[in-house]
Short mmCIF file of C-alpha atoms and ligand atoms in Angstrom, two decimals:
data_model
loop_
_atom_site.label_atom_id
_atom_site.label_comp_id
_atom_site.label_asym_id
_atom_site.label_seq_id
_atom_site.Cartn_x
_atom_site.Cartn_y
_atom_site.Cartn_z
CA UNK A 1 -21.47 73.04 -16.43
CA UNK A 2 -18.65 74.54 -18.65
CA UNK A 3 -14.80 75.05 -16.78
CA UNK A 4 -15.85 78.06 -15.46
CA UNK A 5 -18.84 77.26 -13.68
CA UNK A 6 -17.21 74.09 -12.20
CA UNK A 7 -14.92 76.39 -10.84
CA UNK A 8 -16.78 79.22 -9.21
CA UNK A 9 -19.34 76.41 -7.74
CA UNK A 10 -16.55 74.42 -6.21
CA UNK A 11 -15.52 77.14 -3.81
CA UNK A 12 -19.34 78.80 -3.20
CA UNK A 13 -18.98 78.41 0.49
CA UNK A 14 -15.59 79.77 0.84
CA UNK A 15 -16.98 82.35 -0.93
CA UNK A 16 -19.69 83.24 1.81
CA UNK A 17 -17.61 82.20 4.57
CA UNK A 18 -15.05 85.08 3.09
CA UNK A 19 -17.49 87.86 2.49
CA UNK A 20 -18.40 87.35 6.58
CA UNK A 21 -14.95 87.31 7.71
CA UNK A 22 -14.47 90.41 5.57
CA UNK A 23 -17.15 92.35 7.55
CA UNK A 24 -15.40 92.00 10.99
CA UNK A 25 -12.11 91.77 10.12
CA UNK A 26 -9.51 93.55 8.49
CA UNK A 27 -9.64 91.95 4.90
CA UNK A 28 -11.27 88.98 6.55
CA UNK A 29 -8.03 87.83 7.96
CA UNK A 30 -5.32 87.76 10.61
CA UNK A 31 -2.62 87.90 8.49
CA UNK A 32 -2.35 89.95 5.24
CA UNK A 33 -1.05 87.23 2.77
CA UNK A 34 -4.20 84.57 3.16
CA UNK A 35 -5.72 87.16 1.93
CA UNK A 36 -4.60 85.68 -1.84
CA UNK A 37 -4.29 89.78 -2.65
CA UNK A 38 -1.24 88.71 -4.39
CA UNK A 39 -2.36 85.74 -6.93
CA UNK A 40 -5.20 87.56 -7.48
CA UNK A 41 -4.03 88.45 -11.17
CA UNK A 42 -4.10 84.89 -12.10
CA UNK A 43 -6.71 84.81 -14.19
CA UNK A 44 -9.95 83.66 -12.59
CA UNK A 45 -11.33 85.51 -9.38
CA UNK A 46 -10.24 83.61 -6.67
CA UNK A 47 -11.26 83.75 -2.64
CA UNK A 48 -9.52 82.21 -0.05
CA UNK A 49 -10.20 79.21 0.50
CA UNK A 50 -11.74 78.97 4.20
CA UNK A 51 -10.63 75.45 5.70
CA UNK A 52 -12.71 72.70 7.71
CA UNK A 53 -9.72 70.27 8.62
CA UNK A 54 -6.44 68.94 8.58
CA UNK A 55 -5.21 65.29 8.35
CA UNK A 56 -1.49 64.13 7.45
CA UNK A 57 -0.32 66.07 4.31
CA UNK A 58 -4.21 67.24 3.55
CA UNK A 59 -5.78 70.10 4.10
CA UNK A 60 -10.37 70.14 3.50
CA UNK A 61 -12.06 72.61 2.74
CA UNK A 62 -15.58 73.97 4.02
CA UNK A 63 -16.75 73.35 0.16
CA UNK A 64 -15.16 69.35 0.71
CA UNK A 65 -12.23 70.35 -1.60
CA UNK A 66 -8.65 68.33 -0.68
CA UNK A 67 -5.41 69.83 -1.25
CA UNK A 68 -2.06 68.20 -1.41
CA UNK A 69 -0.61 71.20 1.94
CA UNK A 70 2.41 73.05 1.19
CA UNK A 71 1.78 76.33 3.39
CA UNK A 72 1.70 73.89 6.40
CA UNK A 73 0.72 77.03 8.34
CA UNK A 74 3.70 78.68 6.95
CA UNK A 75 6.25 76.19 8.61
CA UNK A 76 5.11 74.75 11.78
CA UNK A 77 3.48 71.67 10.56
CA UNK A 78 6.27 69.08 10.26
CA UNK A 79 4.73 66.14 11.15
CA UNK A 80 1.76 67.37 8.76
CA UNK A 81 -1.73 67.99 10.05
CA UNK A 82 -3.00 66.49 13.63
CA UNK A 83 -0.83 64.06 14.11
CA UNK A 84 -1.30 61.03 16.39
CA UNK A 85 1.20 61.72 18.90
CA UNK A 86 0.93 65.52 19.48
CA UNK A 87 -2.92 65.10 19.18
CA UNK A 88 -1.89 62.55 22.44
CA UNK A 89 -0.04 64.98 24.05
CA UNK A 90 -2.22 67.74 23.83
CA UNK A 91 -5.19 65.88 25.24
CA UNK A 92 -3.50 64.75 28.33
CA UNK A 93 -3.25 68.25 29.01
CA UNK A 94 -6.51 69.21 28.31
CA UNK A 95 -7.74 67.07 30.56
CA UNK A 96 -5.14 68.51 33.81
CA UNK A 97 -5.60 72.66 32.75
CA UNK A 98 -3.58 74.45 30.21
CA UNK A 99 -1.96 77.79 31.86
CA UNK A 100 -1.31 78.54 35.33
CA UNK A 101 1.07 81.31 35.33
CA UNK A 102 3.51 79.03 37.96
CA UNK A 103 5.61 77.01 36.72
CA UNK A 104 5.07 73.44 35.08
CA UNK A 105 7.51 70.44 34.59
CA UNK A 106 6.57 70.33 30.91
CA UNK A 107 8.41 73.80 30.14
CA UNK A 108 11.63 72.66 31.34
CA UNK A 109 11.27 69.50 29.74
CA UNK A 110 11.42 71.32 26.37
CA UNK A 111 13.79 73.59 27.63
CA UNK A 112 15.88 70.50 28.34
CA UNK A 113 15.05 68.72 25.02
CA UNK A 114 16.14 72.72 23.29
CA UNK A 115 19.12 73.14 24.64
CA UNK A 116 20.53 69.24 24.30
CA UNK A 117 20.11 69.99 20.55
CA UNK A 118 20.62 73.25 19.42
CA UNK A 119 24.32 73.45 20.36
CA UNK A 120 24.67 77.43 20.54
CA UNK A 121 21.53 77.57 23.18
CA UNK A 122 22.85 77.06 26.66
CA UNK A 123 19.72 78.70 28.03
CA UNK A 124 15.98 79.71 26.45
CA UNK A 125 13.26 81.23 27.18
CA UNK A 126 10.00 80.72 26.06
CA UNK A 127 7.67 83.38 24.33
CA UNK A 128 4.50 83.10 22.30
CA UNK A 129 5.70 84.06 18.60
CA UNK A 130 8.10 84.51 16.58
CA UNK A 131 8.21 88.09 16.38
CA UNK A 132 7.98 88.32 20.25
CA UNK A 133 11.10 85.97 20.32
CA UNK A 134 13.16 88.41 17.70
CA UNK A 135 11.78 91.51 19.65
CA UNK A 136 13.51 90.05 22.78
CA UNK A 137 16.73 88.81 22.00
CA UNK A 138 17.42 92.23 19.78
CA UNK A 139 16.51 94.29 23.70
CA UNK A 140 18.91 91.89 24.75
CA UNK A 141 21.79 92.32 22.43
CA UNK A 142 21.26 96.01 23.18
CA UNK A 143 21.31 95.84 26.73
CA UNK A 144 24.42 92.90 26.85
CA UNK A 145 26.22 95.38 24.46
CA UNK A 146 25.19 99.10 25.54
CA UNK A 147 24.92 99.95 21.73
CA UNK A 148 21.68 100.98 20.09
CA UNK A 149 22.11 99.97 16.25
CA UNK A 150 20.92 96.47 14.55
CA UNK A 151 21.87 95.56 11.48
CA UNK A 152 19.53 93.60 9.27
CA UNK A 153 19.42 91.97 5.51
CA UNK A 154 16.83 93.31 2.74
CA UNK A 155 13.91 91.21 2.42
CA UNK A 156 14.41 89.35 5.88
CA UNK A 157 11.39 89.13 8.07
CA UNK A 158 11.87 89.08 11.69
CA UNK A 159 8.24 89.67 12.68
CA UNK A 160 6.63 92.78 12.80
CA UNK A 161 7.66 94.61 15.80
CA UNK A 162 8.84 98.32 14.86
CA UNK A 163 12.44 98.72 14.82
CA UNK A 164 12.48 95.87 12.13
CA UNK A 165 9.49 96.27 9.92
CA UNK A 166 12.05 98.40 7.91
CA UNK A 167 11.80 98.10 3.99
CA UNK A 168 14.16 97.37 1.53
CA UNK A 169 16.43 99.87 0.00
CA UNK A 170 18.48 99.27 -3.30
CA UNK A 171 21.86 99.39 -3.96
CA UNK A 172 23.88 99.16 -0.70
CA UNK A 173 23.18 100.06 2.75
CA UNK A 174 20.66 102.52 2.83
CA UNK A 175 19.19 103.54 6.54
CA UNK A 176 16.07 101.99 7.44
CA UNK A 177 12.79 103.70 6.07
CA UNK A 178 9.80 102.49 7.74
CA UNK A 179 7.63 100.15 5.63
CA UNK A 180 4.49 100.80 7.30
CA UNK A 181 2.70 103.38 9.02
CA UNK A 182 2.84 103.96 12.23
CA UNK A 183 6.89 102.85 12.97
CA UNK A 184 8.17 106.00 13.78
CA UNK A 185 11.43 107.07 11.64
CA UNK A 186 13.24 107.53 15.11
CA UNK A 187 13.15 103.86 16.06
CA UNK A 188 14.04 102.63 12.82
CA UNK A 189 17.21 105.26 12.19
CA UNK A 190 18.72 102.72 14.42
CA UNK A 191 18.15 99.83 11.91
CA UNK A 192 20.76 99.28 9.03
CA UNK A 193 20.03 97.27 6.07
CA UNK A 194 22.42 95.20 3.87
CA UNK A 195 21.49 92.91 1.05
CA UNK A 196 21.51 89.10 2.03
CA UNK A 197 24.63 87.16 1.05
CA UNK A 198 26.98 90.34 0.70
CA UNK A 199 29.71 90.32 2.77
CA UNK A 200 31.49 93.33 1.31
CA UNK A 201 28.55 95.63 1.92
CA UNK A 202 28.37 94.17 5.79
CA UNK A 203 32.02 94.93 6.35
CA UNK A 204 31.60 98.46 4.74
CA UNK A 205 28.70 99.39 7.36
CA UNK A 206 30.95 97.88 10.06
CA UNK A 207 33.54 99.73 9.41
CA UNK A 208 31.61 102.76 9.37
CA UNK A 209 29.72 102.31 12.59
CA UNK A 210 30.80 98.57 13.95
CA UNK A 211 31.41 100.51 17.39
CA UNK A 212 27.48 101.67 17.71
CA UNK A 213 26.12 98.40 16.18
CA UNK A 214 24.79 96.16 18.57
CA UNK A 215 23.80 93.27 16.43
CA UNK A 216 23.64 91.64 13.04
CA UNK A 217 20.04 89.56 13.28
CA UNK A 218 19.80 87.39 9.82
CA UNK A 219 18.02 84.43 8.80
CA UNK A 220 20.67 81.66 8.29
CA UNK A 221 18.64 80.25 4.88
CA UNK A 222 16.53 83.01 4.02
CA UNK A 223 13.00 82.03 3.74
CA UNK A 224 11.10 84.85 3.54
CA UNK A 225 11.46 86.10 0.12
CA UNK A 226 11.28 82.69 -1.18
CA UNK A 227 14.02 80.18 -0.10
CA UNK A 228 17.09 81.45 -0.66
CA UNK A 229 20.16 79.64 0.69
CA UNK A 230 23.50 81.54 2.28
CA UNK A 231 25.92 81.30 -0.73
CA UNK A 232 29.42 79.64 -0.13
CA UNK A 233 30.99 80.49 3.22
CA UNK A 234 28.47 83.57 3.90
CA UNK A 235 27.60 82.71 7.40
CA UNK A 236 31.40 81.94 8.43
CA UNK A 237 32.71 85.46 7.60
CA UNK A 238 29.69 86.86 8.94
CA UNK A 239 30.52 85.34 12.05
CA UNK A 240 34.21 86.49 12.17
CA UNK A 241 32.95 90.12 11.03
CA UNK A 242 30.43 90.64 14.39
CA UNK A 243 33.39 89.04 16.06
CA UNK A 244 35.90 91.94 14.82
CA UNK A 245 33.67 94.69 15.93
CA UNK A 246 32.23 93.13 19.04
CA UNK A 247 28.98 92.73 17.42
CA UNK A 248 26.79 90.04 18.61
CA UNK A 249 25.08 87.40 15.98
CA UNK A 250 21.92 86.74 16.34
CA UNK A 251 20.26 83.99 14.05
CA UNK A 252 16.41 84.16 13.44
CA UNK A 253 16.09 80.65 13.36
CA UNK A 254 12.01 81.31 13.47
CA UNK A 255 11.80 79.41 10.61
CA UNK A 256 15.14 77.33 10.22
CA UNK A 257 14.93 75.78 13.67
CA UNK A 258 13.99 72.45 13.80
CA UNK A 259 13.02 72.45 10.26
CA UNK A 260 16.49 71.59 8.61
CA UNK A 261 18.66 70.03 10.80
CA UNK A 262 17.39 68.91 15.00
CA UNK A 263 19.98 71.16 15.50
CA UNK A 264 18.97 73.94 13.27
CA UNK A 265 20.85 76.07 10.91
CA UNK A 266 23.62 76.25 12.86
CA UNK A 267 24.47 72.76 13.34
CA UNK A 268 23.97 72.21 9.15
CA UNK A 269 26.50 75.01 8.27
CA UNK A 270 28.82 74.46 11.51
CA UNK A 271 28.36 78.24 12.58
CA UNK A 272 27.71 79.20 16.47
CA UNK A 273 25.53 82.47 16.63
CA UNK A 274 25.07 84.35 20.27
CA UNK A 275 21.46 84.35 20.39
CA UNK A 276 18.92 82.31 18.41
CA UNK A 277 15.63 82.91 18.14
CA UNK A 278 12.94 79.61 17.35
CA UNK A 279 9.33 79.37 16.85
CA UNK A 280 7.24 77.82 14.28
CA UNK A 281 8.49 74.20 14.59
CA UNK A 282 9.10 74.10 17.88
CA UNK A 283 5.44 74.60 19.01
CA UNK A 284 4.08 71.86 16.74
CA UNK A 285 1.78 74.31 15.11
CA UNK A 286 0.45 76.12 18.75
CA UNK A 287 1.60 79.66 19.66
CA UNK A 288 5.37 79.23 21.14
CA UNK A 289 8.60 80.61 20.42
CA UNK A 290 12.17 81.18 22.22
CA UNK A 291 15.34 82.48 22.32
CA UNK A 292 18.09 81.44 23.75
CA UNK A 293 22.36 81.52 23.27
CA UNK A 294 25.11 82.07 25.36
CA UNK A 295 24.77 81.03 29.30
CA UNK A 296 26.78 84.97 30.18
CA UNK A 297 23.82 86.76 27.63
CA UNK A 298 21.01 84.81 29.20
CA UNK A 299 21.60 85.41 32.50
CA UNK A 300 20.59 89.13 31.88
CA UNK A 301 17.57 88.23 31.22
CA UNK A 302 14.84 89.02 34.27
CA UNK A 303 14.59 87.78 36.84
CA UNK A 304 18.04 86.47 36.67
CA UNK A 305 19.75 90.04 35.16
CA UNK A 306 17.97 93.18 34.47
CA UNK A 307 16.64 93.13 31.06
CA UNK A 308 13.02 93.11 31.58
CA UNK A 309 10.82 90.30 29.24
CA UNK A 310 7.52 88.46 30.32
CA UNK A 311 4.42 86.39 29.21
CA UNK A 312 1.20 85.65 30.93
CA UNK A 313 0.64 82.70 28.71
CA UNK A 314 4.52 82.03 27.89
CA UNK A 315 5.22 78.33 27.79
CA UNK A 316 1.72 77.34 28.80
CA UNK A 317 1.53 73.46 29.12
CA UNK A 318 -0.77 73.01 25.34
CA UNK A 319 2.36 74.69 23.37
CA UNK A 320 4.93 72.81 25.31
CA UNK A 321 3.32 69.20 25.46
CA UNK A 322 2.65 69.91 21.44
CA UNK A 323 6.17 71.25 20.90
CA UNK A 324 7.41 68.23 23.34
CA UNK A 325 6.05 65.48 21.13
CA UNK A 326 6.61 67.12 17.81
CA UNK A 327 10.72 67.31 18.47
CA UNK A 328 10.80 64.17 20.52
CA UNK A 329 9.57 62.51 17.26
CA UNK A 330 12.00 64.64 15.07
CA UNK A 331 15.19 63.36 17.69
CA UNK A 332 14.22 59.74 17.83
CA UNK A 333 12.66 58.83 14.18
CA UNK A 334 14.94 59.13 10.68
CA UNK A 335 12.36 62.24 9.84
CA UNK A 336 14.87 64.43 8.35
CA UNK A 337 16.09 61.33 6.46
CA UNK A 338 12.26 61.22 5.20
CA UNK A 339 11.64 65.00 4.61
CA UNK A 340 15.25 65.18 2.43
CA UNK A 341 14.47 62.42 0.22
CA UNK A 342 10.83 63.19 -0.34
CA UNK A 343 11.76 66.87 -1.23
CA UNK A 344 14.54 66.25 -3.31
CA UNK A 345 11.95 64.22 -5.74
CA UNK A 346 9.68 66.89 -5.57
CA UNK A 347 11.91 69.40 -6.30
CA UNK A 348 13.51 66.78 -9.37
CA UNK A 349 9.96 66.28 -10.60
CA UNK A 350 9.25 70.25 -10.26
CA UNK A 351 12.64 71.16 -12.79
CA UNK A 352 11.50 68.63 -14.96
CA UNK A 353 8.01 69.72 -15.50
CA UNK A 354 8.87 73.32 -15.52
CA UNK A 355 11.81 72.24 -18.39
CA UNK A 356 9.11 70.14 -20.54
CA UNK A 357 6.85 73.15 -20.98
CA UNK A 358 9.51 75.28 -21.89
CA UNK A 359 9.29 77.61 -18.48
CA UNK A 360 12.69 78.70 -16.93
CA UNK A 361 12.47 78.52 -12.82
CA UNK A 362 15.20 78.68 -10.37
CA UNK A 363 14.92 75.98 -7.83
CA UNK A 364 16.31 76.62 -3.93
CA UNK A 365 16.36 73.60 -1.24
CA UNK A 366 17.89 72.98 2.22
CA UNK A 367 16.22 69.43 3.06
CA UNK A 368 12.09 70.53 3.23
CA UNK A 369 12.60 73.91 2.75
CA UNK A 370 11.90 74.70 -1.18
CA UNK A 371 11.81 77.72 -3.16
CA UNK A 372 11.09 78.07 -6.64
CA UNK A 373 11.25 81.73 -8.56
CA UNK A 374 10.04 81.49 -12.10
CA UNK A 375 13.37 83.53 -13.39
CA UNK A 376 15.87 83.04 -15.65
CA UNK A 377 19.00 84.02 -13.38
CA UNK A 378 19.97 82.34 -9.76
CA UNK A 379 18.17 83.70 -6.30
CA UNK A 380 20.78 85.15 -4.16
CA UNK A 381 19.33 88.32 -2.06
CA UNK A 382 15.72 90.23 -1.79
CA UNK A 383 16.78 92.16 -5.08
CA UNK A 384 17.17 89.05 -7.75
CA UNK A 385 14.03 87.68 -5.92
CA UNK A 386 11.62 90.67 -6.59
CA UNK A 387 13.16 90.55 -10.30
CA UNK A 388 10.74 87.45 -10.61
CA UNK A 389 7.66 86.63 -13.14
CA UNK A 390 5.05 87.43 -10.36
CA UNK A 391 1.91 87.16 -12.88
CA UNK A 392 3.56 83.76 -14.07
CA UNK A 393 3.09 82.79 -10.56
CA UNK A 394 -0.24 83.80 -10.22
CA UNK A 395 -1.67 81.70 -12.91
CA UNK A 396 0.49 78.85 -11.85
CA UNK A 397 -0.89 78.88 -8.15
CA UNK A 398 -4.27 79.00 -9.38
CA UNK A 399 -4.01 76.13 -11.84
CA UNK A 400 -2.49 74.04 -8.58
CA UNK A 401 -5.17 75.26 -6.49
CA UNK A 402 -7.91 73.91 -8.60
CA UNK A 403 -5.75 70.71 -9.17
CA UNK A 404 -6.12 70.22 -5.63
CA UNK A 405 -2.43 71.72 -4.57
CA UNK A 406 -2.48 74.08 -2.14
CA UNK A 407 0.31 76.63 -2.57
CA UNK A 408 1.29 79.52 -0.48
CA UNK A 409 -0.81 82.71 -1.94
CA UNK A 410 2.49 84.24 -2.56
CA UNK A 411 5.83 84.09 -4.89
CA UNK A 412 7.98 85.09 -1.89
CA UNK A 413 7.17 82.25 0.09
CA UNK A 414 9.42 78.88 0.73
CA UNK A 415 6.86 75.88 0.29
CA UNK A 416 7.33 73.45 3.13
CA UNK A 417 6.80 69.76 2.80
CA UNK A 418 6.08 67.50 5.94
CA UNK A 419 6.82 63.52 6.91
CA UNK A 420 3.64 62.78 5.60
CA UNK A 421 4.60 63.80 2.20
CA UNK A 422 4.84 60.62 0.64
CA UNK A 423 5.61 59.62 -2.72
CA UNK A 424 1.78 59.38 -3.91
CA UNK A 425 1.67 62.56 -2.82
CA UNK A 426 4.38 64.42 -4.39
CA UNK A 427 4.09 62.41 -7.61
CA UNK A 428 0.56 63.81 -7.35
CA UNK A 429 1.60 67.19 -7.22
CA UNK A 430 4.16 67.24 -10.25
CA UNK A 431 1.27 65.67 -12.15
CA UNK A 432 -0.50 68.93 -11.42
CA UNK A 433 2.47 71.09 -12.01
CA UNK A 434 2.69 69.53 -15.68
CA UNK A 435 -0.40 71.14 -16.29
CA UNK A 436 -0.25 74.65 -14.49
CA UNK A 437 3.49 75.06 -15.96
CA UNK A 438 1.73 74.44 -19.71
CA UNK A 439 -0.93 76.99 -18.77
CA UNK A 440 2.01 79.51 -17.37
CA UNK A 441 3.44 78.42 -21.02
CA UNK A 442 -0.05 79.44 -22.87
CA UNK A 443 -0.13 82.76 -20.94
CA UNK A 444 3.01 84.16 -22.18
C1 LIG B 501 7.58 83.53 10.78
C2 LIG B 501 8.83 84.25 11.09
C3 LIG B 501 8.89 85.22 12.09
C4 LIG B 501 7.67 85.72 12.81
O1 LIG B 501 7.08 84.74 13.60
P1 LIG B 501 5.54 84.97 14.09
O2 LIG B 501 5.30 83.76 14.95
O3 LIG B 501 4.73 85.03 12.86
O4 LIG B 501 5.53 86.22 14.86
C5 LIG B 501 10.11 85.77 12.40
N1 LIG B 501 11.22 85.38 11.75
C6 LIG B 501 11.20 84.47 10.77
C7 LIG B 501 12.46 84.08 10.09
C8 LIG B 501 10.00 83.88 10.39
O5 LIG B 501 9.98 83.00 9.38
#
């Protein structure tokens, strides 16, 4: 068999499993990007690659490919795949029933466990995503504050409930234009949109309407347009500017929390938002997110105030036990210690491959969280990141993928390492990049 061949045969039953999944669902998937629409124009035709199982830093495939995992379910996955101890957990509970809809001792235990850490939660409550969390704590900001508008960056993602699936404009603040159908203009007139990491075009809209804004949501390290890092004292002023106007802060910690610091975001950069909202990590990879903040702001929530929220399945005892175990063995392990040193060298061994073949990238990191934008110029807002090589990314994914490194199917995504990315591992993966950066190089 020549290159090619080996190729297309190595994925034939992800193929098949794919052209199913197409027939009875919406691009064959329940979440646009595994579709791999967007390294499609890598070169070879590609299909998703439909996976069997998940051990450590591994992911199989049902063709009995192994990848070296840096989607890692887009975040959750910390300890990597099935680990021992949240495997443990979750069986205890399968064995004793897994939702009641009364309350459980294992809910406030992680309630307990959230709000010992996280030192701007005084209270949480538990949802079932991240978007649901985001959703909630913006009703609650605008019920605390009696003030309709929210004020998010370009290129943040807070989930996809209406009033924030709002696109990017460019230039300054531009109101919110709905970036899908179906989000009616009059709910997202209400959102505002500033670049990331721009302070003077935040104080301008403040100025302007500061007395009808009800919240600033932002991701403290932006990670969903690649990883892009608050510059310099960012999150400080932003904190005295909602102050100023009586503007609450909300940080989307959806993907932060847990992640870089047991503490989040906020306990890394020493700055105290009113409400947080968590998910990913703190599930360990099951359905579970929260917000919490202030004790005076959670106490409006229902039943305790009047600002209605609810969840048939909200922190049922499989997401809790799983998110239990996974933070009990981020608190009492050196993990973060681990997941710093292992993604420094991989993001060390990434400059230096990219710098051999003669291919500029911009590298991001905050401990496991790593971006990496093939451009010429730093990564500091939505804008500079869309300015990127996308096709150079494309044909670099799908040289990893066929090296055995799975990669998220998209340029605008942070890759996330987990404890069980060892040395072998990561030395295993710059091995690959070697290559794909020299076929990047060929390319162009
Ligand atoms: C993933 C993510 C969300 C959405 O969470 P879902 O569980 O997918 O609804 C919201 N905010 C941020 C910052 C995220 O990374």
């Amino acid at each position: 068999m020549n290159e090619e061949q080996v190729k297309v045969d190595r994925y034939a039953k992800s193929r098949d499993a794919f052209a199913w999944a197409k027939e009875v669902m919406p691009g064959g998937v329940n979440s646009p990007v595994r579709a791999f629409k967007s390294v499609a124009g890598g070169g070879d035709e590609i299909v998703p690659v439909t996976v069997k199982s998940g051990k450590g830093a591994m992911v199989m495939d049902v063709d009995g490919n192994e990848y070296v995992d840096y989607v890692l379910s887009y975040g959750p996955l910390i300890l990597g795949h099935a680990p021992e101890v949240v495997s443990a957990a979750m069986s205890k509970v399968m064995r004793s029933g897994w939702t009641f809809g009364m309350p459980t001792e294992v809910e406030t235990q992680l309630a307990q466990l959230v709000t010992d850490v996280v030192p701007s939660v005084d209270v949480v409550r538990f949802v079932n995503s991240g978007t649901e969390a985001v959703m909630s704590a913006i009703r609650l900001a605008r019920a605390a504050t009696g003030r309709a508008k929210v004020i998010k960056c370009t290129g943040c993602y807070h989930g996809h409930s209406d009033s924030l699936l709002v696109q990017a404009g460019s230039g300054a603040t531009t109101l919110g234009v709905p970036s899908s159908p179906g989000v009616p203009e009059a709910i997202t007139q209400n959102t505002l949109l500033v670049p990331f990491n721009d302070l003077v075009a935040l104080d301008a809209v403040l100025k302007e309407q500061g007395d009808e804004v009800a919240c600033f949501v932002v991701e403290p390290i932006a990670g969903n347009m690649g990883c892009v890092p608050p510059q310099d004292d960012y999150l400080e002023v932003v904190r005295e500017l909602c102050d100023r106007h009586g503007v609450l802060l909300i940080f989307d910690e959806v993907m932060t929390g847990f992640r870089v610091d047991l503490g989040c975001a906020q306990k890394l950069y020493g700055v105290m938002p009113d409400l947080t909202c968590m998910g990913k990590v703190i599930g360990g990879g099951l359905p579970c997110a929260a917000y919490g903040g202030r004790e005076d702001l959670m106490r409006q929530v229902a039943p305790d105030g009047p600002m209605y929220q609810a969840g048939t399945l909200s922190g049922n005892p499989l997401a809790m036990a799983a998110g239990l175990a996974t933070l009990e063995v981020l608190r009492d392990t050196d993990a973060y210690g681990v997941l710093e040193t292992q993604t420094a060298s991989l993001e060390l061994g990434m400059k230096q491959a990219a710098s051999d073949a003669g291919v500029s990238v911009y590298t991001t990191r905050v401990g496991s969280m790593f971006g990496m934008f093939f451009s010429d110029k730093p990564v500091y807002n939505y804008e500079d990141a869309t300015a990127c090589r996308v096709d150079e990314y494309a044909i670099f994914f799908q040289s990893m993928l066929h090296q055995g490194v799975m990669l998220a199917p998209s340029a605008y995504e942070t890759w996330f390492t987990s404890t069980q990315h060892d040395e072998s591992v990561i030395n295993m993966t710059i091995d690959a990049a070697a290559v794909a950066f020299k076929k990047v190089a060929g390319a162009v």
